[in-house]
Every structure is written in structure tokens, then in C-alpha cells.
Coordinates of C-alpha atoms and ligand atoms in Angstrom, one line a residue:
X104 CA -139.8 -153.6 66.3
X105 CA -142.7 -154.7 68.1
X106 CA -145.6 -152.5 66.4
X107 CA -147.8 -155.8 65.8
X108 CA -150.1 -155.0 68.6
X109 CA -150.7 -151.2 67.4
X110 CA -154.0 -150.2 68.0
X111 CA -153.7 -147.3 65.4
X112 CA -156.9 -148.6 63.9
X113 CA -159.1 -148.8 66.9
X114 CA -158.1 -144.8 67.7
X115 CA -159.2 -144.0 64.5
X116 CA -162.7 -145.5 64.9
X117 CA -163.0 -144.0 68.2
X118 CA -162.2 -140.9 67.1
X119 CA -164.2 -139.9 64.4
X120 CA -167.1 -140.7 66.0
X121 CA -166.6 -137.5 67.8
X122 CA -167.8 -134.8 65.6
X123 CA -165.5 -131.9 65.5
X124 CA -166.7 -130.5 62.2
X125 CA -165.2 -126.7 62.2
X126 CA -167.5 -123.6 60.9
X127 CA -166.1 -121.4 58.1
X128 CA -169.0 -118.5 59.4
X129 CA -168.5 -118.5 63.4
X130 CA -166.7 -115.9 64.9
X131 CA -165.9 -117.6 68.1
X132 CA -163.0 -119.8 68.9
X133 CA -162.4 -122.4 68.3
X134 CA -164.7 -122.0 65.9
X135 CA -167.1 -124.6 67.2
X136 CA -167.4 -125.7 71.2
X137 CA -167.8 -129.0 70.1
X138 CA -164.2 -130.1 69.2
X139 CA -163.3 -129.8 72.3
X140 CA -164.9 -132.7 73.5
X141 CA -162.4 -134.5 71.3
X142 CA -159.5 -132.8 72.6
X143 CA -160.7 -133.6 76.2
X144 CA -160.9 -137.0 75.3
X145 CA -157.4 -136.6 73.8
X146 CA -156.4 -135.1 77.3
X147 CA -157.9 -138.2 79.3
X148 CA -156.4 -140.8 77.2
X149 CA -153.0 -139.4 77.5
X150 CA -153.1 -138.5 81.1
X151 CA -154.0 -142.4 81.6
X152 CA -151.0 -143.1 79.6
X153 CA -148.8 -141.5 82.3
X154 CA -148.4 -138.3 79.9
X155 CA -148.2 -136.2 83.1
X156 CA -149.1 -132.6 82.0
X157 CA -151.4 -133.2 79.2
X158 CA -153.9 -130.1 79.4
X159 CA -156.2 -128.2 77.3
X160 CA -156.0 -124.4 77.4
X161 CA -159.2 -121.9 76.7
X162 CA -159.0 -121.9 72.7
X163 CA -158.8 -125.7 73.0
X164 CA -155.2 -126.5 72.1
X165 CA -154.2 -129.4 73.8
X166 CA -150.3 -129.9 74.5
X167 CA -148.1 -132.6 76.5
X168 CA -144.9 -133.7 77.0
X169 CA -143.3 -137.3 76.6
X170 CA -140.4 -136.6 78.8
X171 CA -136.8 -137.5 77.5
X172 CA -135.3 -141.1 78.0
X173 CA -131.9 -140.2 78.1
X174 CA -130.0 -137.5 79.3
X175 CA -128.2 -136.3 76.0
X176 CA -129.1 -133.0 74.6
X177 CA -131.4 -133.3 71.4
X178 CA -133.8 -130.7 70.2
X179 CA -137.1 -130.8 71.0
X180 CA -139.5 -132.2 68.6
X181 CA -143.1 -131.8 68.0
X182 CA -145.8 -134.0 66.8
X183 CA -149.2 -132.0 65.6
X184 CA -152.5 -132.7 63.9
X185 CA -155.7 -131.2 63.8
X186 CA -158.7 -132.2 65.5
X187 CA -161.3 -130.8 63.1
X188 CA -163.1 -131.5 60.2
X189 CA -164.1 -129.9 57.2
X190 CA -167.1 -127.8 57.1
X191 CA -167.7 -129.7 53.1
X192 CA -168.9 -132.6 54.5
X193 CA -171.1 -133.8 57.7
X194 CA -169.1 -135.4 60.1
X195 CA -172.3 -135.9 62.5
X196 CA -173.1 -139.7 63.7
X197 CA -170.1 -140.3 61.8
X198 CA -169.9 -144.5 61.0
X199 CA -166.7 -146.0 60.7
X200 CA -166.4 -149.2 59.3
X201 CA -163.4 -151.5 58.9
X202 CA -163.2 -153.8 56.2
X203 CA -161.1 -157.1 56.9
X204 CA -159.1 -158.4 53.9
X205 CA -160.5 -156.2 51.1
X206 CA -161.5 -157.7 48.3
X207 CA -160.9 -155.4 45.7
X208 CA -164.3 -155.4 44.7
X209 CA -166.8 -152.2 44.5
X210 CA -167.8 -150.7 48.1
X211 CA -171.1 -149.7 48.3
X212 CA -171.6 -147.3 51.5
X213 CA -174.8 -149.0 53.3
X214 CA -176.8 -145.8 54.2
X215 CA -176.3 -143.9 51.3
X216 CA -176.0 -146.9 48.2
X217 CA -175.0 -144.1 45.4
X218 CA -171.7 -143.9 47.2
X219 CA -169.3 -146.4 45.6
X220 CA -165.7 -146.4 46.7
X221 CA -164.1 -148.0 43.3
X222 CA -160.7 -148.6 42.3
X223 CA -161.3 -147.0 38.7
X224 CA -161.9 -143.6 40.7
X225 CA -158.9 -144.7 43.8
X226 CA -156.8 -146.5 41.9
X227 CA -154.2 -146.3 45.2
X228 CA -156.8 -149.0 46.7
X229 CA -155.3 -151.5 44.9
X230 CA -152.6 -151.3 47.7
X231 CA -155.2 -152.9 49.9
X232 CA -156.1 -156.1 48.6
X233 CA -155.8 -158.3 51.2
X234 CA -155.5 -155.7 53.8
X235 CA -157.9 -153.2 56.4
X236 CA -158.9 -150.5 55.3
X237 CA -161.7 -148.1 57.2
X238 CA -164.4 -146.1 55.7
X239 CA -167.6 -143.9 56.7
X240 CA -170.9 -145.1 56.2
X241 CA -172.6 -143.4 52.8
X242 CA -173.6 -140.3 55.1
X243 CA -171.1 -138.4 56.9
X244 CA -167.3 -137.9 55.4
X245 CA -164.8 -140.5 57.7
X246 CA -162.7 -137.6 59.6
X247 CA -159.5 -139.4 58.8
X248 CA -158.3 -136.0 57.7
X249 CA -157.0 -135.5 60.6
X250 CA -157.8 -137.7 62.9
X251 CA -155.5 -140.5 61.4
X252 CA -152.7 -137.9 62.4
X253 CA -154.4 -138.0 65.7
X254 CA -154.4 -141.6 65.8
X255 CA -150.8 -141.9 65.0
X256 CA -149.5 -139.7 67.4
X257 CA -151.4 -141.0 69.9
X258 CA -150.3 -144.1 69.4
X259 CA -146.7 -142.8 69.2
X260 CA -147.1 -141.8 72.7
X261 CA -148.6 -145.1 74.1
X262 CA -145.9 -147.1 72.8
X263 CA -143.1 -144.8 73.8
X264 CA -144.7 -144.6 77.6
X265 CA -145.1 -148.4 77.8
X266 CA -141.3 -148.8 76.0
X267 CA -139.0 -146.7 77.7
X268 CA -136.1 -148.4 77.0
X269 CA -136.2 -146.5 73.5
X270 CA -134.8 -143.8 73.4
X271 CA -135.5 -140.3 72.8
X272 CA -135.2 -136.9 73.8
X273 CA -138.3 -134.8 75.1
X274 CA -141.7 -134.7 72.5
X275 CA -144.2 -132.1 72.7
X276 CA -147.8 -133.2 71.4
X277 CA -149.9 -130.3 70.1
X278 CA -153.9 -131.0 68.6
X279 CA -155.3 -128.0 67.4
X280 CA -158.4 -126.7 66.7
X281 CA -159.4 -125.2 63.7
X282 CA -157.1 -125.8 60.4
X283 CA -159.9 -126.8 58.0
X284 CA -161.4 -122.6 58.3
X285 CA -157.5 -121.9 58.4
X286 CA -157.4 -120.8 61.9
X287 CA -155.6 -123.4 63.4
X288 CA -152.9 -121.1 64.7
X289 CA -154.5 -118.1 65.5
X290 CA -154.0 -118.7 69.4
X291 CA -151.2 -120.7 68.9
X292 CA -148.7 -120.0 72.4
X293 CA -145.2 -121.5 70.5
X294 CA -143.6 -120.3 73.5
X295 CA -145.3 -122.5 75.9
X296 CA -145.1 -124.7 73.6
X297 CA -141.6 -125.1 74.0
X298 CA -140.3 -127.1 70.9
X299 CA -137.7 -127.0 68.3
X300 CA -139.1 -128.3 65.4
X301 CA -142.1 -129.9 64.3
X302 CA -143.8 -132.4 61.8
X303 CA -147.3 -132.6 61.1
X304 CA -149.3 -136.1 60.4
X305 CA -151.5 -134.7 57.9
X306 CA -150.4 -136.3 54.7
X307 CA -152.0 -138.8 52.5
X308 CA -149.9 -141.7 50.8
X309 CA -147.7 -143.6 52.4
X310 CA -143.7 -142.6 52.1
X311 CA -145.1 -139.0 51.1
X312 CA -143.2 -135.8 52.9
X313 CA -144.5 -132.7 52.6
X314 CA -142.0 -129.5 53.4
X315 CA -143.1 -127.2 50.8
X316 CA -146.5 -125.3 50.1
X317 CA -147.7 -122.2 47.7
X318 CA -147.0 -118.8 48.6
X319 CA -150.0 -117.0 48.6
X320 CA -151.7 -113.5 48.3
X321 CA -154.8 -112.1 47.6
X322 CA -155.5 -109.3 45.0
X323 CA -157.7 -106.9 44.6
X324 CA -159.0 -105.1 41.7
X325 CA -161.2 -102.2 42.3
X326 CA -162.9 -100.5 39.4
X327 CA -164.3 -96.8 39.5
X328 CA -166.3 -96.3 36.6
X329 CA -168.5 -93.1 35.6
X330 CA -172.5 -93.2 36.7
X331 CA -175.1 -91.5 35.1
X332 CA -178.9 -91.7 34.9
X333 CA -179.5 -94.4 32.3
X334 CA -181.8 -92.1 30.6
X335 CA -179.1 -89.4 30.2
X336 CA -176.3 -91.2 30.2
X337 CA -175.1 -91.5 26.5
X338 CA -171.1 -90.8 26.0
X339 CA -171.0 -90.3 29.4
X340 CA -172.1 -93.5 31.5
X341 CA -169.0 -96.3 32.1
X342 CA -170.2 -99.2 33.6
X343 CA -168.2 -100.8 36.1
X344 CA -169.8 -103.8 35.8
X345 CA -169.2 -104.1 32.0
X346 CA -165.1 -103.5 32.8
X347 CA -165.5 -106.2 35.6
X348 CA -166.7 -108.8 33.1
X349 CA -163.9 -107.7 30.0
X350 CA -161.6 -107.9 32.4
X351 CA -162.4 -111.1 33.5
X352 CA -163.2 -112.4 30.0
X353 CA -159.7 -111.2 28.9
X354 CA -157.9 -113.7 31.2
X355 CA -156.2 -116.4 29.4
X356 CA -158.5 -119.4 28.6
X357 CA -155.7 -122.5 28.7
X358 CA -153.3 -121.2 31.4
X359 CA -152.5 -119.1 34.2
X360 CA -155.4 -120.5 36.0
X361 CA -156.2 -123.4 38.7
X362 CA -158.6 -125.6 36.2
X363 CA -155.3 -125.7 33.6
X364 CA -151.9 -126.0 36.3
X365 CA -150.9 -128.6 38.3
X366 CA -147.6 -129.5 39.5
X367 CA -145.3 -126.6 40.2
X368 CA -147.2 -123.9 38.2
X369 CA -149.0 -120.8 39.6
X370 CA -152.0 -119.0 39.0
X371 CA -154.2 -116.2 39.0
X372 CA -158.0 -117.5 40.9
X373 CA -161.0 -114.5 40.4
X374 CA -163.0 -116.2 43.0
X375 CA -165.3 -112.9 44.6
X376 CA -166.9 -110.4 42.2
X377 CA -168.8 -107.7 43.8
X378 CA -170.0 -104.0 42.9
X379 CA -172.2 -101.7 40.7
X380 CA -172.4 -99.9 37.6
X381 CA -170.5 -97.1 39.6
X382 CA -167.8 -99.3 41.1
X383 CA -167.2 -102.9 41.2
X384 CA -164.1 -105.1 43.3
X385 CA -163.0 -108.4 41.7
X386 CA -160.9 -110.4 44.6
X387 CA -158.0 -113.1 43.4
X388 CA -156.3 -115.4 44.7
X389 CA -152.4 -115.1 43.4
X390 CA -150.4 -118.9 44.1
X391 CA -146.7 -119.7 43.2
X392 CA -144.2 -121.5 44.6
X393 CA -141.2 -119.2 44.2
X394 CA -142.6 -116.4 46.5
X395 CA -140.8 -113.6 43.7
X396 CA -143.5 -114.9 40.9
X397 CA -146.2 -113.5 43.1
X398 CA -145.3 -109.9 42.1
X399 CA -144.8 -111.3 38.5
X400 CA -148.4 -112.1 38.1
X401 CA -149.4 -109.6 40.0
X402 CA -147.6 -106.9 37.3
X403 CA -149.5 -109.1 34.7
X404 CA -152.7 -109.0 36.0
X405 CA -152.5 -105.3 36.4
X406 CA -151.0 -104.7 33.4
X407 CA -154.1 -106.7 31.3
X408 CA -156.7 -104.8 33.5
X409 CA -155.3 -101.5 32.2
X410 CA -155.3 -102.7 28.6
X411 CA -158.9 -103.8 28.5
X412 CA -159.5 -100.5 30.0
X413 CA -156.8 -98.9 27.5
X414 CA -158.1 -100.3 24.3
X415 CA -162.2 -99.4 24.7
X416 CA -163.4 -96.1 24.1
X417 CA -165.9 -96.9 26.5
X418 CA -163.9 -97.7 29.7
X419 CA -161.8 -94.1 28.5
X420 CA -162.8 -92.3 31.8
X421 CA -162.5 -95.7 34.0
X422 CA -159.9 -96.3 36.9
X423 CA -158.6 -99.2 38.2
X424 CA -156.6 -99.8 41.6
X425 CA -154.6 -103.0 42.9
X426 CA -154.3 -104.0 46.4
X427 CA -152.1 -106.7 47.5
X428 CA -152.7 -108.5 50.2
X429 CA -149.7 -111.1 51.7
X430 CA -152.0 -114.5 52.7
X431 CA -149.1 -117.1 53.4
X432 CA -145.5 -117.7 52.1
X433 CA -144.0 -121.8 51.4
X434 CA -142.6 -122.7 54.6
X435 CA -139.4 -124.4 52.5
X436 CA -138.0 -120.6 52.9
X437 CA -138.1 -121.7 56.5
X438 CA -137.3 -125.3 56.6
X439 CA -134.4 -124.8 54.2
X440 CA -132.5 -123.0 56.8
X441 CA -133.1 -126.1 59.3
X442 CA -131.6 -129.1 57.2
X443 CA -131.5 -131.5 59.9
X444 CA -135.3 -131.1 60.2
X445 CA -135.6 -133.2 56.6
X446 CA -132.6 -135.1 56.9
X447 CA -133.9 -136.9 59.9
X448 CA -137.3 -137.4 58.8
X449 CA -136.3 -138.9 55.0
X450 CA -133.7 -140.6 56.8
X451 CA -136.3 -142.5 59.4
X452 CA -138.5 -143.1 55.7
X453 CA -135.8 -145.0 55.3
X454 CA -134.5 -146.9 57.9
X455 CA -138.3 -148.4 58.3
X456 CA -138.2 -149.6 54.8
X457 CA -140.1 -146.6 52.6
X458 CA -138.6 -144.6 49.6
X459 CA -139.4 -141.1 50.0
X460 CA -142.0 -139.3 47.8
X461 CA -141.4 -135.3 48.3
X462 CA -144.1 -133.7 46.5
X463 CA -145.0 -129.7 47.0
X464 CA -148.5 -129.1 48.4
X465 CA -150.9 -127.4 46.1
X466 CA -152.6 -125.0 49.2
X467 CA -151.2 -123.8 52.3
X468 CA -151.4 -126.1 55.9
X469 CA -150.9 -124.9 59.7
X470 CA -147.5 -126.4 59.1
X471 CA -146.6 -123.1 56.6
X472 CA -148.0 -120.8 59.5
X473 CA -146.0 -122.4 62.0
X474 CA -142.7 -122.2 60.2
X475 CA -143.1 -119.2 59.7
X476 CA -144.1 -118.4 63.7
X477 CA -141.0 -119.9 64.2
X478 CA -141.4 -123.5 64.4
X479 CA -140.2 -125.2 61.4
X480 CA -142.9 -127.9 60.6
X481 CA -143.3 -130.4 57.6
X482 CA -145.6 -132.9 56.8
X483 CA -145.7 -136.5 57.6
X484 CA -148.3 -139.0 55.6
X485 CA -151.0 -140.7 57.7
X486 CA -152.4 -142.3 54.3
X487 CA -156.0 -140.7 54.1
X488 CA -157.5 -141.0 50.9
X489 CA -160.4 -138.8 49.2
X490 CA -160.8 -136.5 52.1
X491 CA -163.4 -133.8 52.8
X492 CA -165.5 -136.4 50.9
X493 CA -168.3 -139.3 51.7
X494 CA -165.7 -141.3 49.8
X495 CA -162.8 -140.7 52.2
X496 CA -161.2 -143.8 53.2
X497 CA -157.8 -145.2 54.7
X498 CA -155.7 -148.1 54.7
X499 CA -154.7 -149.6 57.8
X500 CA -151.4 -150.2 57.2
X501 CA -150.7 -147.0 56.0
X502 CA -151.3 -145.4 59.6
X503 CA -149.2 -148.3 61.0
X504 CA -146.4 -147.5 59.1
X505 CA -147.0 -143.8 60.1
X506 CA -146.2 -145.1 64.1
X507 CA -143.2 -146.9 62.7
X508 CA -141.6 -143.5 61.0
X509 CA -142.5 -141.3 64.3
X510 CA -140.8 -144.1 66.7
X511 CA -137.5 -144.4 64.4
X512 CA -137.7 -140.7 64.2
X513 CA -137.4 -140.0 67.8
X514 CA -134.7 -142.3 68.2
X515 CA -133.0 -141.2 65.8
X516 CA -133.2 -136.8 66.5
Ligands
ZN294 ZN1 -155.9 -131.9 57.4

């Protein structure tokens, strides 16, 4: 295949020198005006490519079609990423810079020396000696996360338009605001859309495949205790802040908790505490893979809140609530009942040389929300490394070997 000419990289530097950083606190959508200059960019580039209806709509979605090459009937596939980046991490004046034939040795990020990309801390850059790989400058995160995704599809696109004697059936390209704040899809149109299926290029090593995420709700405790005046309130007062804290001091120390799982395990999160001596809330967040576990720990949780209230005298005349509320389910519930959609990717892993690595992600992506709006979407790796960080970084190669999977792919659907 003639992929030595991709100019993967080049997009990449172009593009995260956009800033698109998304805002957690903004109300507006997309959350920030200035990602759209990206996706206009996106727009531009791919109407110059001959991508004929390539168009940004009011929320900043951008969507295009890479019409079919032959006249057999396939499904339609889409290729997404996200044009934002994380509000952790500036991604103002970001400053790519591409190092030729890495060393190995320690990279010290020229405006900010303290920041030193090692490969005691990455040791995945060891992949890379001898090879390009692209950081930011000390200052800023890189933006690879997504815009390696964007990169890749992008250059998907200019080497199907230039090579149509591959063939494929119809792609749809989607960018989308907004994923980092987790609103990626709130003005999602699927139906204009018009697609299938769907993979998303948000994944970090190379050969990785993502089709599975956590199911996820949120909890709610809420704790009515008993108020009195302080200076009257012997054998009568019961501080809801004092059943807050046993509560939360009564959760097990070595398990059941994100700081002591990994891998498939759940966990309980407290991660919002608010209230009074008169009533007080404390907000979790409830993760599992198997979707049924989420009422397991939720009966547990419950269960140990009413103990610690139970077993202290103090707490007698205390009452505590739980709300559930549903925040996202694993999209495998959906992708399972679409084989084909994993069969073809692995199988295009494959056929360019790369043993899958299926691994569960650890969170939820766009790519959960989707599947469940209806279009089934996994994740494809793009190779970013240490993202949302100064430290993020990305091999070259990696993102070439991206292009490779999505061309094989489409010939292959
Ligand atoms: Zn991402």
C-alpha cells in the first residue's frame, strides 16, 4: 500500500495549534466558540479535497460524506473524533514539536525545563527509538487527544479521494465538539447523520480496540438529621454532618474504591459532600462493568449507611434517603448485538500486520453515548500517550498505522 507519503504528522502539527480547549463551567454550546475555528478549518480542508458536502451545522458538528466507489450494498460506516481539548490542561499557543530519530534519551520541554518526558515514567517510548515522535513545548498539553483521531481520519479521506480505485462503500465523517465536559453528543442529529456503524479514533496504543466501557450511575445519599440550639441541644441534637463523616469513614479502606481497583473491578467514588448540621447530601459515583453490579453496590452502600446510623445511639432519630441516578451504560450491551462491527475492525488489525489488544475502558467515551443513540461505535487507537498532560506525546508511526487500519477497513466492510 502506498501510505509512505502520509502526511498524518503534518495534520497533527497543524492542528493543535488551534486551540479548542472545551469549558467544564459554560453553559453555551459548544461549550466554547472557539473550537469551531478548528472544525471550519476541518470543513475547508475537506471541501478542497473534493469531499463535496462537508458542512458545519450551529452546535459545530461537522459531517461529510466520502461517496461509495462501487455500487455493491455495504453499510455505512462512520469515522469520528473530537475536536476539543481538555479543560486540565492549556492548550493556548500550543507548540508542537517533532523529534526526528529519537534518541531514547530524556526530553526536556524548552519553555517549561521541569517537564521531562522519560522512559522510566513512559516506558511505551521505548517503541520509538529511531523513530518521530511529536510533543508540546513545556507549556501547553499537545491536543493529540483528539486531534491525532482528527489527523487520521483526515488523512483517511485524502488518500481515499486521491485513490479511488479502492474500494469502499459510502463513509460518513463526523468531528464533534465537546467530549472532554462529556457533551459531545448532546446535539448530535444521528439521523442526518445517516450511518450504520461507527468507530471512533480516540485510543492510545497501537493495535488497542476499545468496544467496552463502565456502566455508570450516580448516587445520592441524603441525610436528615435532628437540629437544635447548640446551647439546648443535649440528647436531642443529631448532627448531619457527624453521620456524613461515619459514613464516609465506614467505607472499606483497601477495596471497593477507585485508588484500590483496576482492571475489571467496580467501585463506589464519594466525590461531592455538601450540607449542614440539619441535613447534609454526599454524591457517588457507582462504576461496573456488568451493568447488574450497579444495583449490587448500590444495596451495599445503602445497607452500610443504615448500619452506621443503626449502631450509634446518637444518629437514633437520623434518616437517610438514596437516589439513583442512571449516568451511562457499556456500549458492549450494544455492540454485542452488531458482531460484524468487531469482526471487521480486528480483522483489518490484522490484515495490516497488528495483533489486537481489546482492553475495557476504565470511564465512559461519546462512543458509549452513541451506541446507545443508536449508532454502534468502538474505539480505534491513534497512539496518544499521557494525555490531558504537559507530558502528552505521540509516536508517528503509531498514527500512520492508524490510516493503514481505516483504509483496509473500508475495503474490507
Ligand atoms: Zn479523547
Amino acid at each position: 500500500m502506498g501510505l509512505q507519503s502520509l502526511e498524518v504528522a503534518d495534520r497533527l502539527l497543524r492542528y493543535v495549534q488551534v486551540d479548542t480547549q472545551s469549558d467544564p463551567y459554560s453553559d453555551s454550546f459548544p461549550s466554547t466558540a472557539k473550537q469551531k475555528n478548528l472544525s471550519k478549518i476541518l470543513v475547508d480542508e475537506l471541501l478542497a479535497m473534493g469531499v463535496q458536502d462537508a458542512q458545519m451545522d450551529q452546535y459545530g458538528y461537522v459531517m461529510a460524506s466520502i461517496p461509495a466507489t462501487h455500487q455493491r450494498k455495504v453499510p455505512v460506516v462512520c469515522f469520528c473524533a473530537h475536536v476539543d481539548t481538555a479543560p486540565d490542561c492549556s492548550g493556548t499557543n500550543v507548540k508542537p514539536i517533532l523529534h526526528e530519530n529519537y534518541n531514547g534519551a530524556p526530553i526536556i520541554l524548552p519553555d517549561d525545563p521541569t517537564q521531562i518526558i522519560t522512559k522510566a515514567a513512559y516506558p511505551y517510548l521505548k517503541n520509538f527509538i529511531g523513530k518521530s515522535i511529536i510533543t508540546a513545548s513545556g507549556k501547553t498539553l499537545l491536543g493529540s487527544d483528539d486531534k491525532a483521531g482528527v489527523a487520521i481520519i483526515m488523512e483517511m479521506a485524502s488518500y481515499l479521494m486521491k485513490n479511488k480505485n479502492i474500494e469502499h462503500g459510502c463513509i460518513k465523517i463526523l468531528f464533534t465538539p465537546d467530549e472532554e465536559v462529556g457533551r459531545g453528543t448532546e446535539h448530535l442529529d444521528l439521523k442526518k447523520l445517516g450511518a450504520d456503524f461507527g468507530y471512533t479514533l480516540d485510543g492510545g496504543e497501537l493495535a488497542c480496540f476499545e468496544m467496552e466501557t463502565f456502566s455508570a450511575d450516580g448516587l445520592i445519599l441524603d441525610i436528615q438529621g435532628v437540629i437544635a440550639h447548640p446551647g439546648a441541644a443535649k440528647g436531642v441534637m443529631q448532627n448531619a454532618i457527624k453521620i456524613a463523616s461515619a459514613i464516609v469513614a465506614a467505607l472499606p479502606k483497601n477495596e471497593w474504591s477507585p485508588e484500590h481497583t483496576q482492571g475489571r473491578s467496580g467501585f463506589v467514588h464519594p466525590n461531592q459532600i455538601t450540607g449542614g448540621a440539619e441535613t447534609a447530601r454526599i454524591e457517588f459515583l457507582v462504576r461496573d462493568f456488568d451493568t447488574t453490579q450497579l444495583k449490587v453496590h448500590a444495596e451495599r452502600l445503602y445497607t452500610l449507611a443504615k448500619e452506621v446510623i443503626a449502631s450509634n445511639p446518637d444518629f437514633s432519630k437520623a434518616i437517610v434517603k438514596m437516589e439513583i441516578k442512571e449516568q451511562y451504560r457499556n456500549m458492549r450491551e450494544v455492540i454485542d448485538q452488531h458482531p460484524v462491527i468487531v469482526e471487521k475492525a480486528l480483522e483489518a488489525y490484522k490484515l495490516v500486520g497488528l495483533t489486537p489488544i481489546v482492553t475495557p475502558i476504565r470511564g465512559g467515551t461519546d462512543g458509549s453515548r452513541m451506541s446507545f443513540m443508536g449508532l454502534p461505535t468502538p474505539n480505534i487507537f491513534t497512539g496518544m500517550q499521557a494525555i490531558h498532560s504537559k507530558h502528552e506525546w505521540i509516536g508517528v508511526a503509531d498514527m500512520e498505522k492508524s490510516v493503514e487500519v481505516l483504509v483496509k477497513l473500508v475495503e474490507i466492510i
